[in-house]
């Protein structure tokens, strides 16, 4: 298990992390989501021992990053945001070099190479210079280097950023496969990029965690509601006020007078559907229904509501 506890990070006077807390269980794939500048990379850099925290700590079982940085780094495979590769090196040489940095024996490297070449589909490019490889292949090379020492935990910072749609699908499939055997944290500023891949989503905004849960939990815990707009005529104040009192499922009902009509905004949880009861109530109250429109609230709306972002920009 990894536990990030009250993590703070200052860059000079600027506080990039304001006391981050979250946990990742063994076997979990967690999506770390936030707008540009929210503090994702900073958090991941501290978790991987690349940056020292200003306060707080990161625990991996009974080790912590302040006291046991090396031991923790040995168990982590990290793909940084800007995937630093040496373009002039051949793929093989780069992976061999990575194995040496990791302190692997030549025999261990050979076995690991076979594994990562198969897993990441690198056979075609293994003897090419890295600069001759496509962006998709470069990402695979970065991932191979991250998994070469067979770490327990994988931390990938924006792994599909800048890839074309086909490459995104390929890398996403690779990530999903890797996640079957590892603890995995993937950051992104685009919800759709990770929504399908992860078990749980942690949302960071301006250096603070603002949500943490499965997409289902986030939907129901925050704005996981259905909204219904009801446009009616002949509704008096008393009958509008009686709507939420008479129909238990309705949690919020607001009304606005528009050109002699009343436009009601009604909310209820996703599990219920009080539309028939609303229709009956309207009929019995003498309202004329001009329009009844139900909107589902999507996870995207939750993200936008929590971070003020659409999450759909590149
Ligand atoms: P992005 O996706 O744009 O990388 P992010 O969520 O990963 O965003 P961070 O890179 O962690 O965000 O940055 C968080 C904040 O800290 C931002 O306001 C950023 O400008 C600032 N920041 C990051 N690195 C430094 C640094 N080395 N010096 C000063 N400020 C920094």
Coordinates of N, CA and C in Angstrom, one line a residue, residues 48-194:
X48 N 8.1 9.8 -6.2 CA 9.2 9.0 -6.8 C 10.5 9.3 -6.2
X49 N 10.6 10.2 -5.3 CA 11.9 10.6 -4.6 C 12.7 11.6 -5.5
X50 N 12.0 12.1 -6.5 CA 12.8 13.0 -7.4 C 12.9 14.4 -6.8
X51 N 11.8 14.8 -6.0 CA 11.8 16.1 -5.3 C 11.6 15.8 -3.8
X52 N 12.2 16.5 -3.0 CA 12.0 16.4 -1.5 C 10.7 17.2 -1.2
X53 N 9.9 16.6 -0.3 CA 8.7 17.4 0.1 C 9.1 18.5 1.1
X54 N 8.3 19.6 1.1 CA 8.6 20.6 2.1 C 8.0 20.2 3.5
X55 N 7.0 19.4 3.4 CA 6.4 18.8 4.7 C 5.6 17.5 4.2
X56 N 5.3 16.7 5.2 CA 4.5 15.5 4.9 C 5.4 14.3 4.5
X57 N 4.8 13.2 4.1 CA 5.6 12.1 3.8 C 4.9 11.1 2.8
X58 N 5.6 10.2 2.2 CA 5.0 9.2 1.4 C 5.4 7.9 1.9
X59 N 4.5 7.0 2.3 CA 4.8 5.7 2.9 C 4.5 4.6 1.9
X60 N 5.4 3.7 1.8 CA 5.2 2.4 1.0 C 5.4 1.3 2.0
X61 N 4.2 0.7 2.4 CA 4.2 -0.2 3.5 C 4.9 0.4 4.7
X62 N 6.0 -0.2 5.2 CA 6.6 0.5 6.4 C 7.8 1.3 6.0
X63 N 8.0 1.6 4.7 CA 9.1 2.5 4.3 C 8.5 3.9 4.1
X64 N 9.4 4.9 4.2 CA 8.9 6.2 3.8 C 10.0 7.0 3.0
X65 N 9.5 7.9 2.2 CA 10.4 8.5 1.2 C 11.4 9.4 1.8
X66 N 11.1 10.0 3.0 CA 12.1 10.8 3.7 C 13.3 10.0 4.2
X67 N 13.0 8.9 4.7 CA 14.1 8.1 5.3 C 14.6 7.0 4.4
X68 N 13.8 6.4 3.5 CA 14.2 5.3 2.7 C 14.0 5.5 1.2
X69 N 14.5 6.7 0.8 CA 14.2 7.0 -0.6 C 14.7 6.0 -1.6
X70 N 15.9 5.5 -1.4 CA 16.5 4.5 -2.3 C 15.7 3.2 -2.4
X71 N 15.3 2.7 -1.2 CA 14.6 1.5 -1.1 C 13.2 1.6 -1.8
X72 N 12.6 2.8 -1.7 CA 11.3 3.0 -2.3 C 11.5 3.2 -3.8
X73 N 12.6 3.9 -4.2 CA 12.8 4.1 -5.7 C 13.0 2.8 -6.4
X74 N 13.6 1.8 -5.7 CA 13.9 0.5 -6.3 C 12.6 -0.2 -6.6
X75 N 11.5 0.2 -6.0 CA 10.2 -0.5 -6.2 C 9.3 0.2 -7.1
X76 N 9.8 1.4 -7.6 CA 9.0 2.2 -8.5 C 9.5 2.3 -9.9
X77 N 8.6 2.2 -10.8 CA 8.9 2.5 -12.2 C 8.2 3.8 -12.6
X78 N 9.0 4.8 -13.1 CA 8.5 6.1 -13.2 C 8.7 6.5 -14.7
X79 N 7.6 6.9 -15.3 CA 7.6 7.5 -16.6 C 7.3 9.0 -16.5
X80 N 8.3 9.9 -16.5 CA 8.1 11.3 -16.3 C 7.3 11.9 -17.4
X81 N 6.8 13.1 -17.2 CA 5.9 13.8 -18.1 C 6.6 14.0 -19.5
X82 N 7.8 14.5 -19.5 CA 8.5 14.8 -20.7 C 9.4 13.6 -21.2
X83 N 9.1 12.4 -20.8 CA 9.8 11.1 -21.2 C 11.2 11.4 -21.7
X84 N 12.1 11.5 -20.8 CA 13.5 11.9 -21.2 C 14.2 10.7 -21.9
X85 N 14.5 10.8 -23.2 CA 15.2 9.7 -23.9 C 16.4 10.3 -24.6
X86 N 17.4 9.5 -24.8 CA 18.5 10.0 -25.5 C 18.4 9.6 -27.0
X87 N 18.0 10.6 -27.8 CA 17.7 10.3 -29.2 C 18.7 9.6 -30.0
X88 N 20.0 9.9 -29.7 CA 21.1 9.3 -30.5 C 21.4 7.8 -30.1
X89 N 20.8 7.4 -29.0 CA 21.1 6.0 -28.6 C 20.1 5.0 -29.3
X90 N 20.6 3.8 -29.5 CA 19.7 2.8 -30.1 C 18.8 2.3 -28.9
X91 N 17.6 1.8 -29.3 CA 16.7 1.4 -28.2 C 17.4 0.4 -27.3
X92 N 18.0 -0.6 -27.9 CA 18.7 -1.7 -27.1 C 19.7 -1.1 -26.1
X93 N 20.5 -0.1 -26.7 CA 21.6 0.4 -25.8 C 20.9 1.2 -24.7
X94 N 19.8 1.9 -25.0 CA 19.2 2.7 -23.9 C 18.7 1.8 -22.8
X95 N 18.1 0.7 -23.2 CA 17.5 -0.2 -22.2 C 18.6 -0.9 -21.4
X96 N 19.7 -1.2 -22.1 CA 20.9 -1.8 -21.4 C 21.5 -0.8 -20.4
X97 N 21.6 0.5 -20.8 CA 22.1 1.6 -20.0 C 21.1 1.7 -18.7
X98 N 19.8 1.7 -19.0 CA 18.9 1.8 -17.9 C 19.1 0.6 -16.9
X99 N 19.3 -0.6 -17.4 CA 19.5 -1.7 -16.5 C 20.7 -1.6 -15.7
X100 N 21.8 -0.9 -16.3 CA 23.0 -0.7 -15.5 C 22.8 0.3 -14.4
X101 N 22.0 1.3 -14.7 CA 21.7 2.3 -13.7 C 20.9 1.7 -12.6
X102 N 20.1 0.8 -12.9 CA 19.3 0.1 -11.9 C 20.1 -1.0 -11.2
X103 N 21.3 -1.2 -11.6 CA 22.2 -2.2 -10.9 C 21.8 -3.6 -11.3
X104 N 21.3 -3.8 -12.5 CA 20.9 -5.2 -12.8 C 22.1 -5.9 -13.5
X105 N 22.2 -7.2 -13.3 CA 23.3 -8.0 -13.9 C 23.0 -8.1 -15.3
X106 N 24.1 -8.4 -16.2 CA 23.8 -8.7 -17.6 C 22.8 -9.8 -17.8
X107 N 22.8 -10.8 -17.0 CA 21.9 -11.9 -17.2 C 20.4 -11.4 -16.9
X108 N 20.3 -10.7 -15.8 CA 19.0 -10.2 -15.4 C 18.5 -9.2 -16.5
X109 N 19.4 -8.5 -17.1 CA 19.0 -7.6 -18.2 C 18.5 -8.4 -19.4
X110 N 19.2 -9.5 -19.8 CA 18.7 -10.3 -20.9 C 17.3 -10.8 -20.7
X111 N 17.0 -11.3 -19.5 CA 15.7 -11.8 -19.2 C 14.7 -10.7 -19.3
X112 N 15.0 -9.6 -18.6 CA 14.1 -8.5 -18.6 C 13.8 -7.9 -20.0
X113 N 14.9 -7.9 -20.8 CA 14.8 -7.3 -22.1 C 13.7 -8.1 -22.9
X114 N 13.9 -9.5 -22.9 CA 12.9 -10.3 -23.6 C 11.5 -10.0 -23.2
X115 N 11.3 -9.8 -21.8 CA 10.0 -9.6 -21.3 C 9.4 -8.2 -21.8
X116 N 10.3 -7.2 -21.7 CA 9.7 -5.8 -22.0 C 9.5 -5.7 -23.5
X117 N 10.4 -6.3 -24.3 CA 10.3 -6.2 -25.8 C 9.0 -6.8 -26.2
X118 N 8.6 -8.0 -25.6 CA 7.4 -8.6 -25.9 C 6.2 -7.8 -25.4
X119 N 6.3 -7.4 -24.2 CA 5.2 -6.7 -23.5 C 4.9 -5.4 -24.2
X120 N 5.9 -4.7 -24.6 CA 5.7 -3.3 -25.1 C 5.8 -3.3 -26.7
X121 N 6.0 -4.5 -27.3 CA 6.0 -4.5 -28.8 C 7.1 -3.7 -29.4
X122 N 8.3 -4.0 -28.9 CA 9.5 -3.2 -29.4 C 10.4 -3.9 -30.4
X123 N 10.0 -5.2 -30.8 CA 10.9 -6.0 -31.6 C 11.4 -5.2 -32.8
X124 N 10.4 -4.6 -33.5 CA 10.7 -3.9 -34.8 C 11.7 -2.8 -34.7
X125 N 11.8 -2.2 -33.5 CA 12.6 -0.9 -33.4 C 13.8 -1.1 -32.5
X126 N 14.0 -2.3 -32.0 CA 15.0 -2.5 -30.9 C 16.4 -2.1 -31.4
X127 N 16.7 -2.1 -32.7 CA 18.1 -1.7 -33.1 C 18.1 -0.4 -33.8
X128 N 17.0 0.3 -33.7 CA 17.0 1.7 -34.3 C 17.4 2.7 -33.3
X129 N 17.9 3.9 -33.8 CA 18.2 5.0 -32.9 C 16.8 5.5 -32.4
X130 N 16.8 5.9 -31.2 CA 15.5 6.4 -30.6 C 14.9 7.5 -31.4
X131 N 15.8 8.4 -31.9 CA 15.3 9.5 -32.7 C 14.5 9.1 -33.9
X132 N 14.7 7.9 -34.4 CA 14.0 7.4 -35.6 C 12.7 6.8 -35.3
X133 N 12.3 6.7 -34.0 CA 11.1 6.1 -33.6 C 9.9 7.1 -33.5
X134 N 8.7 6.6 -33.8 CA 7.5 7.5 -33.7 C 7.3 7.9 -32.2
X135 N 6.4 8.8 -32.0 CA 6.1 9.3 -30.6 C 5.5 8.1 -29.8
X136 N 4.7 7.3 -30.5 CA 4.1 6.1 -29.9 C 5.1 5.2 -29.4
X137 N 6.1 4.9 -30.3 CA 7.2 4.0 -29.9 C 8.0 4.6 -28.8
X138 N 8.2 5.9 -28.9 CA 9.0 6.5 -27.8 C 8.4 6.3 -26.5
X139 N 7.0 6.4 -26.5 CA 6.3 6.2 -25.2 C 6.5 4.8 -24.7
X140 N 6.5 3.8 -25.7 CA 6.7 2.4 -25.3 C 8.1 2.2 -24.8
X141 N 9.1 2.9 -25.4 CA 10.4 2.8 -24.9 C 10.5 3.3 -23.5
X142 N 9.9 4.5 -23.2 CA 9.9 5.0 -21.9 C 9.2 4.1 -20.9
X143 N 8.2 3.5 -21.3 CA 7.5 2.5 -20.4 C 8.3 1.3 -20.2
X144 N 9.0 0.8 -21.3 CA 9.9 -0.4 -21.1 C 11.0 -0.1 -20.1
X145 N 11.6 1.1 -20.2 CA 12.6 1.5 -19.2 C 12.1 1.5 -17.8
X146 N 10.8 2.0 -17.7 CA 10.2 2.1 -16.4 C 9.9 0.7 -15.7
X147 N 9.6 -0.3 -16.6 CA 9.2 -1.6 -16.0 C 10.4 -2.6 -16.1
X148 N 11.5 -2.2 -16.6 CA 12.6 -3.1 -16.8 C 13.0 -3.9 -15.6
X149 N 13.1 -3.2 -14.4 CA 13.5 -3.8 -13.2 C 12.3 -4.5 -12.5
X150 N 11.2 -4.6 -13.2 CA 10.0 -5.3 -12.7 C 9.6 -4.7 -11.3
X151 N 9.3 -3.4 -11.3 CA 8.9 -2.8 -10.0 C 7.5 -3.1 -9.6
X152 N 7.3 -2.9 -8.3 CA 5.9 -3.2 -7.8 C 4.9 -2.1 -8.2
X153 N 5.4 -0.9 -8.3 CA 4.6 0.3 -8.5 C 5.0 1.0 -9.7
X154 N 4.0 1.4 -10.5 CA 4.3 2.2 -11.7 C 3.6 3.5 -11.6
X155 N 4.4 4.5 -11.9 CA 3.9 5.9 -11.8 C 4.1 6.6 -13.2
X156 N 3.1 6.8 -13.9 CA 3.1 7.3 -15.3 C 2.5 8.7 -15.3
X157 N 3.3 9.7 -15.7 CA 2.9 11.1 -15.7 C 2.4 11.5 -17.1
X158 N 1.2 11.7 -17.3 CA 0.6 12.1 -18.6 C 1.1 11.1 -19.7
X159 N 0.9 9.8 -19.6 CA 1.5 8.9 -20.5 C 1.0 9.0 -22.0
X160 N -0.2 9.5 -22.2 CA -0.7 9.5 -23.5 C -0.8 10.9 -24.1
X161 N -0.3 11.9 -23.4 CA -0.3 13.3 -23.8 C 0.5 13.4 -25.1
X162 N -0.1 14.1 -26.1 CA 0.7 14.3 -27.3 C 0.6 13.2 -28.3
X163 N 0.0 12.1 -28.0 CA -0.1 11.0 -29.0 C -1.3 11.1 -29.9
X164 N -1.3 10.5 -31.0 CA -2.4 10.5 -31.9 C -3.4 9.5 -31.4
X165 N -4.7 9.6 -31.9 CA -5.7 8.7 -31.4 C -5.4 7.2 -31.4
X166 N -4.7 6.7 -32.5 CA -4.4 5.3 -32.6 C -3.4 5.0 -31.5
X167 N -2.4 5.8 -31.4 CA -1.3 5.6 -30.4 C -1.9 5.6 -29.0
X168 N -2.9 6.5 -28.8 CA -3.5 6.6 -27.4 C -4.1 5.2 -27.1
X169 N -4.9 4.7 -28.1 CA -5.5 3.4 -27.8 C -4.5 2.3 -27.5
X170 N -3.4 2.3 -28.3 CA -2.3 1.3 -28.1 C -1.7 1.4 -26.7
X171 N -1.3 2.6 -26.4 CA -0.7 2.8 -25.1 C -1.6 2.6 -23.9
X172 N -2.9 3.0 -24.1 CA -3.9 2.7 -23.1 C -4.0 1.2 -22.8
X173 N -4.1 0.4 -23.9 CA -4.2 -1.0 -23.8 C -3.0 -1.6 -23.1
X174 N -1.8 -1.1 -23.4 CA -0.5 -1.5 -22.8 C -0.6 -1.2 -21.3
X175 N -1.0 0.0 -21.0 CA -1.1 0.4 -19.6 C -2.1 -0.5 -18.8
X176 N -3.2 -0.7 -19.4 CA -4.3 -1.6 -18.8 C -3.7 -3.0 -18.5
X177 N -2.9 -3.5 -19.4 CA -2.3 -4.8 -19.2 C -1.3 -4.8 -18.1
X178 N -0.5 -3.7 -18.1 CA 0.5 -3.6 -17.0 C -0.2 -3.5 -15.6
X179 N -1.3 -2.8 -15.6 CA -2.0 -2.6 -14.4 C -2.6 -3.8 -13.8
X180 N -2.7 -4.9 -14.6 CA -3.2 -6.2 -14.0 C -2.3 -6.8 -13.0
X181 N -1.0 -6.4 -13.1 CA -0.1 -7.0 -12.2 C 0.6 -6.1 -11.3
X182 N 0.4 -4.8 -11.4 CA 1.1 -3.8 -10.6 C 0.1 -2.8 -10.0
X183 N 0.7 -2.1 -9.0 CA 0.0 -0.9 -8.5 C 0.3 0.2 -9.5
X184 N -0.6 1.0 -9.9 CA -0.4 1.9 -11.0 C -1.1 3.2 -10.7
X185 N -0.3 4.3 -10.9 CA -0.9 5.6 -10.9 C -0.6 6.4 -12.2
X186 N -1.7 6.9 -12.8 CA -1.5 7.6 -14.1 C -2.1 9.0 -13.9
X187 N -1.3 10.0 -14.3 CA -1.9 11.3 -14.2 C -2.4 11.8 -15.6
X188 N -3.4 12.7 -15.6 CA -3.9 13.2 -16.8 C -4.6 14.5 -16.5
X189 N -4.7 15.4 -17.5 CA -5.6 16.6 -17.3 C -6.8 16.4 -18.1
X190 N -7.0 15.2 -18.7 CA -8.1 14.9 -19.5 C -8.9 13.7 -19.0
X191 N -10.0 13.9 -18.5 CA -10.8 12.8 -17.8 C -11.0 11.6 -18.7
X192 N -11.3 11.8 -20.0 CA -11.6 10.7 -20.9 C -10.4 9.8 -21.1
X193 N -9.2 10.4 -21.0 CA -8.0 9.6 -21.2 C -7.8 8.5 -20.2
X194 N -8.4 8.7 -19.0 CA -8.1 7.8 -17.9 C -9.3 7.1 -17.4

